[in-house]
Structure formats: C-alpha cells, structure tokens
Amino acid sequence: MQTVRDAPAYPVPDYGLRVLHALEDAGFEAWVVGGWVRDALLGAPMHDVDVTTSAPWQETERVLRTAGIEVHETGTAHGTVTAVIDGQPVEVTTYRVEGTYSDRRHPDEVRFVRDVREDLARRDFTVNAMAYHPDRGLLDLFGGREDLARGVVRAVGDPYRRFEEDALRVLRAVRFACRLGFEVEPRTQAALAACVPELDGIARERVGQEMDGIVASGRVSWALNNEFDVLARAVPALIPMRGLDQRSPYHAYNLLEHTARVCAGVEAFSGGVPTQALRWAALLHDAGKPMCASVDENGHGHFRDHQRAGAILCKDALLGLALPHEVADRAAALVRYHDRHLSASPAGVRRLLRRLDQARPGEAPTLAYQLLDLQRADAIAKARPYAQRAVELDAFERVLSAELSRGAAFRVRDLAVGGGDVMHALGVAPGPEVGKTLSALLDDVIYGRVENSRDALLAWLCEQR
C-alpha cells in the first residue's frame, strides 16, 4: 500500500500561487491540477505546476500580464497559455471538454466550460484527475486518492472510451504504472489490451516519447513481464523474443525472461541511474538473436553474429521512434560489444577503448564503464555457472581505470608523434600513407609492441621501413 496524504505534504510553490491569486483576484476560479497534485499526495517533490481556470485564455493572458507576469501563447486552440515566473513555467488552461476523436488521436472539437468538474471528467486516469486549492482543499471526484493508496492506474469513467479517444493512452497507462510502481486496474487492463492495435495509427515520435518514459522509469523489466503486447506494438523488434528457447547451457531462461532480467540488472549495477542509452541497450541487446538462431546436431542453439545484427536493429528501432541520433549510436555500440570477451590486460582495455571511440568519438571511457554494467547484468541473467563472469569483470574495470588514469593511447591523436613526424621520418609527402602509418603505429602501441614516446616511435618507424 502507498502512503498517501489527505493533502499535499508541502505547499504549492510561490510561482504557482502567484498565478492562482492573480486569476482569483480578477474574479475567476482556478485550481492546481495534474501531476503536481498526484505527486504531492505521494510526498514526492515536483516542480512543474499546471493550473486550470474558468477564465478564457484571452482573459488569463490579460490578467497575468496586468499582474506583471510573463505570458506565452503556447496552445490557445486548447485554451492554454504558459506563464513564466522566476524561470519556472506554469501552464494555465481554461476548463474544457473534448468532442469525439475521429482519428483516435486528436479531439474533433474543444469546448470551453465553466465547471471544473466537467474538465476533470475528460482526463485520462483517476490519479491525474484531481484538483487542489490551498484554501478549498482537494477536489477528487473519481477516487484518485484511493487509487494512489491502492497502487493502481485506473481510467476515468469508461476505459474503452478513454483509450479509443487517444490510443497513446495505452502507453501512458503503462508508463504511469512503471513510474509509480503501480499495477493497472483489471477493467482498465482489459480495455488497454483490446486497444493495443490502435497504437499503429499514432505518430512514431509520440510513441517514442512514451516508450522512452517507460524505459527511463527503471521498471521496463516489469513492463516486459506484464505488458509485453504494449511494448511489442511500440517496438516490433521485441516480438520475436517471446518464448524463444535459447537451447543453450549458458542460459537458464527463454530470451524474453533473460532480457527482462538484464534490464533489471543494469538498474542494480548502475545504482539505479543507468544512462538512457544503457537502458535501451539492455532492452535490445539480444534483439538480433531470433534472426541469427540455428540449432546444431546436438540440439544446442547458436546465435552467430547476433551482436552485429542486434546493433543494427537497435539503432533502427530507436531512430524509428525519433529518439536522438546520439542515443541510438551509443545504445547500438553497447549492443555491438555486449557479448565481447573482455581481456583484463592493458592491451585488452586499449583495444576496447579504440573500438568504442570509433563508434562514438570522445565517449569511449564512459561507454566502457556502461558496457561493464551491461555485461554484468547479462552474466547474472544466464545459467548459474556463468553468472561468475559478473565478478570477473571487476578485474577488467581495475585495469580500465588504471589505463585511463595514466593516459593510455587508444586514438591516433594520443600518439606521441604526428603526421609531420611520419613524413619527415619516412620521407613521404602528405597523403593516405601517412594516415595508414599512424594507424599502424597505434596498433603497435595498443598491443604493447612499442612504447608511446616520441623517441621510441620514431625508432620503431625506422626499424619497420
């Protein structure tokens, strides 16, 4: 059971109060609504304050500007303006109800009303359909506070209607369940399951925003086990994972269960704060396995080159959800090397750093530590005899830290010589040969064949001529 208060555990921030007071001093009604109310009842701090009011947006704008408050017209078609006070935005929206949703994404019409109760009735989930005022207290018409205490996400009114109005609410329900650590109420779950196919009609960037929120919650493992159909509709690369028997002595679980355990593992190994790219890499690290699967004459499963295939799938999936290119590239690099054996030697560390730098120049050290967390999570999600690999990776981390501390070379620019030195030593003009020579020198340094000092490298060059 959740610990839920009768009133917020802390006051409405001053910037929110200024908006409320300005509107009410002008004769209008106003309430704080949405996420601030929900999280305040849970005792969780939240900075974003949304206000709903009986004032038409034109009056809201006039009143707030008269009160010396900066105002921006950010969604006037839906009655919304944004006040900015001390750098804090406060969205202010006129009470409204919405008409039918022909495209199951956008209301065909928005009608402004005078009663806050009508406005609350059109919202998605009960925990988001509460209003609060410092003097009038909590307005909870649909049992949102009780649902907070029960730990459930429940639709306001008819759940089928809520999801048919906007199919993106299917993903929003899962995101809120993940973020709050809740379950989806059974009737809402039934409607959610029935409306999952409607996600196909939603713009991919909107799907990507919600899916990224699910991944960012740290509870994507729960979502894989409890809301797989929703996740698979959003990320089709997950579909072949369900029920795939890996037929391997290395694995005690089918592919989907293994993936869920890896997702939980990266949360644990990173102290609950893995990067966005690492979380996505955990979700999709084995996405290439189904297309690379084969079974030998002994009935053992093999997934040759699934790392490469998975990296491609991962990048395509994230870009298809309109996530940033840098996140897609980082996640793909982690997937590409998630199964690579890491040799706990200086040369082994330098080889990995070079490969990661080629994938994301300038980010190799950070990615290397993330890769360790991914490999540890992957190890503990395998059969018990192979979970020991998670501990063995500590030795690699020690060498990694030592190499980075001493400024080990893993990029051409780390070499103690440059292109001019090569041209002078070999008597060659600028051209491709210079770059090839520097790359070969880096290989020699990485593998420990020569010390990374100017004298040693120049002598080495002369020896190799």
XYZ file of C-alpha atoms in Angstrom, residues 120-311:
192
model
C -11.674 16.713 -14.641
C -14.095 14.171 -16.137
C -12.359 14.255 -19.538
C -8.899 13.376 -18.155
C -7.183 10.034 -18.675
C -6.567 8.370 -15.287
C -8.002 8.968 -11.838
C -4.610 9.735 -10.319
C -4.292 12.589 -12.841
C -7.875 13.845 -12.438
C -7.602 15.605 -9.089
C -7.525 19.335 -8.401
C -6.141 21.166 -5.388
C -6.511 24.638 -3.955
C -4.703 25.865 -0.822
C -7.977 27.201 0.627
C -10.599 24.838 -0.825
C -8.521 21.670 -0.437
C -8.557 18.539 -2.609
C -11.236 18.006 -5.267
C -11.260 14.282 -6.055
C -14.380 13.200 -7.944
C -13.165 9.836 -9.256
C -11.289 8.200 -6.391
C -7.808 9.218 -7.452
C -6.506 9.462 -3.908
C -7.844 5.981 -3.115
C -6.220 4.616 -6.275
C -2.927 6.171 -5.200
C -3.265 4.351 -1.888
C -4.155 1.082 -3.646
C -1.314 1.475 -6.121
C -3.388 1.187 -9.285
C -3.734 3.053 -12.572
C -7.445 3.294 -13.416
C -9.117 5.132 -16.277
C -11.584 7.899 -15.577
C -15.060 6.620 -16.467
C -15.290 4.081 -19.286
C -11.740 2.831 -20.008
C -12.640 1.747 -23.544
C -13.787 5.266 -24.331
C -10.636 6.772 -22.830
C -8.363 4.583 -24.969
C -10.481 4.967 -28.090
C -10.271 8.745 -27.709
C -6.484 8.655 -27.782
C -4.700 5.345 -28.342
C -1.478 6.816 -26.941
C -3.106 6.442 -23.513
C -2.394 2.715 -23.830
C 1.303 3.514 -23.485
C 0.654 6.262 -20.951
C -1.084 3.761 -18.677
C 1.981 1.526 -18.754
C 4.310 4.493 -18.250
C 2.440 5.645 -15.162
C 2.342 2.101 -13.792
C 6.107 1.871 -14.267
C 6.894 5.307 -12.922
C 4.727 4.945 -9.833
C 5.361 1.246 -9.230
C 1.628 0.560 -9.678
C -0.451 -2.137 -11.348
C -3.092 -1.446 -13.989
C -6.625 -1.905 -12.629
C -8.259 -5.032 -14.188
C -11.047 -3.318 -16.153
C -8.602 -0.712 -17.423
C -6.177 -3.522 -18.317
C -8.846 -5.326 -20.342
C -9.604 -2.174 -22.308
C -5.903 -1.473 -22.735
C -5.289 -4.934 -24.183
C -8.199 -4.565 -26.593
C -6.985 -1.181 -27.856
C -3.293 -2.032 -28.310
C -3.598 -2.355 -32.137
C -4.690 1.286 -32.319
C -1.123 2.313 -31.457
C -0.284 1.666 -35.110
C -2.086 4.873 -36.010
C -0.087 7.058 -33.633
C 2.855 9.139 -34.856
C 6.097 7.343 -34.096
C 7.627 10.306 -32.296
C 4.695 10.357 -29.845
C 5.079 6.614 -29.325
C 8.805 7.161 -28.852
C 8.282 9.762 -26.128
C 6.038 7.452 -24.108
C 8.207 4.397 -24.702
C 11.283 6.336 -23.640
C 9.436 7.264 -20.462
C 8.763 3.584 -19.773
C 12.423 2.735 -20.297
C 13.520 5.704 -18.169
C 11.315 4.560 -15.271
C 13.747 1.746 -14.455
C 10.859 -0.757 -14.463
C 10.911 -1.890 -18.070
C 11.552 -5.420 -16.750
C 8.117 -5.275 -15.091
C 6.595 -3.990 -18.312
C 8.159 -6.833 -20.330
C 6.644 -9.386 -17.979
C 3.249 -7.726 -17.543
C 2.594 -5.514 -20.580
C 4.580 -7.210 -23.321
C 1.925 -6.743 -26.024
C 2.004 -2.993 -25.497
C 5.800 -2.777 -25.638
C 5.996 -5.075 -28.659
C 3.478 -2.931 -30.534
C 5.637 0.104 -29.864
C 8.952 -1.693 -30.568
C 8.307 -4.540 -33.059
C 11.898 -5.775 -32.687
C 10.778 -7.268 -29.360
C 8.118 -9.525 -30.901
C 10.372 -12.496 -31.868
C 11.796 -12.659 -28.332
C 8.648 -14.073 -26.754
C 9.004 -17.770 -25.988
C 12.313 -18.196 -27.817
C 14.076 -21.170 -26.207
C 17.797 -20.422 -26.382
C 18.691 -24.141 -26.203
C 21.999 -23.299 -24.628
C 23.824 -24.467 -21.494
C 24.722 -20.821 -20.953
C 21.085 -19.839 -20.490
C 18.523 -20.869 -17.886
C 15.733 -18.663 -19.282
C 13.997 -18.048 -22.570
C 15.041 -14.930 -24.442
C 12.296 -12.666 -23.132
C 12.831 -13.611 -19.492
C 16.586 -13.226 -19.949
C 16.062 -9.748 -21.391
C 13.807 -8.722 -18.509
C 16.458 -9.850 -16.053
C 19.163 -7.923 -17.891
C 17.023 -4.777 -17.773
C 16.652 -5.206 -14.014
C 20.358 -5.972 -13.716
C 21.573 -2.727 -15.268
C 19.473 -0.835 -12.736
C 21.200 -2.676 -9.910
C 24.758 -2.476 -11.235
C 24.475 1.230 -12.085
C 22.978 2.154 -8.732
C 19.574 2.894 -10.248
C 20.881 5.625 -12.527
C 21.885 3.988 -15.828
C 22.071 6.238 -18.849
C 19.283 6.402 -21.401
C 21.471 4.542 -23.910
C 22.335 1.780 -21.441
C 18.694 1.162 -20.595
C 17.773 0.893 -24.269
C 20.794 -1.337 -24.916
C 19.677 -3.686 -22.133
C 16.215 -3.904 -23.680
C 17.524 -4.622 -27.179
C 20.903 -6.273 -26.516
C 19.731 -9.645 -27.844
C 17.259 -8.378 -30.454
C 19.452 -9.891 -33.156
C 19.252 -13.426 -31.764
C 15.998 -14.581 -33.410
C 17.271 -13.802 -36.925
C 20.648 -15.410 -36.198
C 19.352 -18.545 -34.467
C 20.457 -22.012 -35.517
C 20.434 -25.448 -33.865
C 23.326 -27.888 -34.226
C 23.191 -31.675 -34.496
C 23.201 -31.949 -30.705
C 20.187 -29.707 -30.334
C 22.194 -26.764 -28.991
C 21.230 -23.269 -30.046
C 23.705 -20.836 -31.595
C 23.351 -17.130 -32.435
C 26.397 -16.310 -34.502
C 26.948 -12.612 -35.194
C 23.797 -11.649 -33.287
C 25.722 -8.753 -31.747
C 26.196 -7.061 -35.101
C 22.622 -7.768 -36.203
C 21.316 -6.549 -32.861
C 23.252 -3.295 -33.090
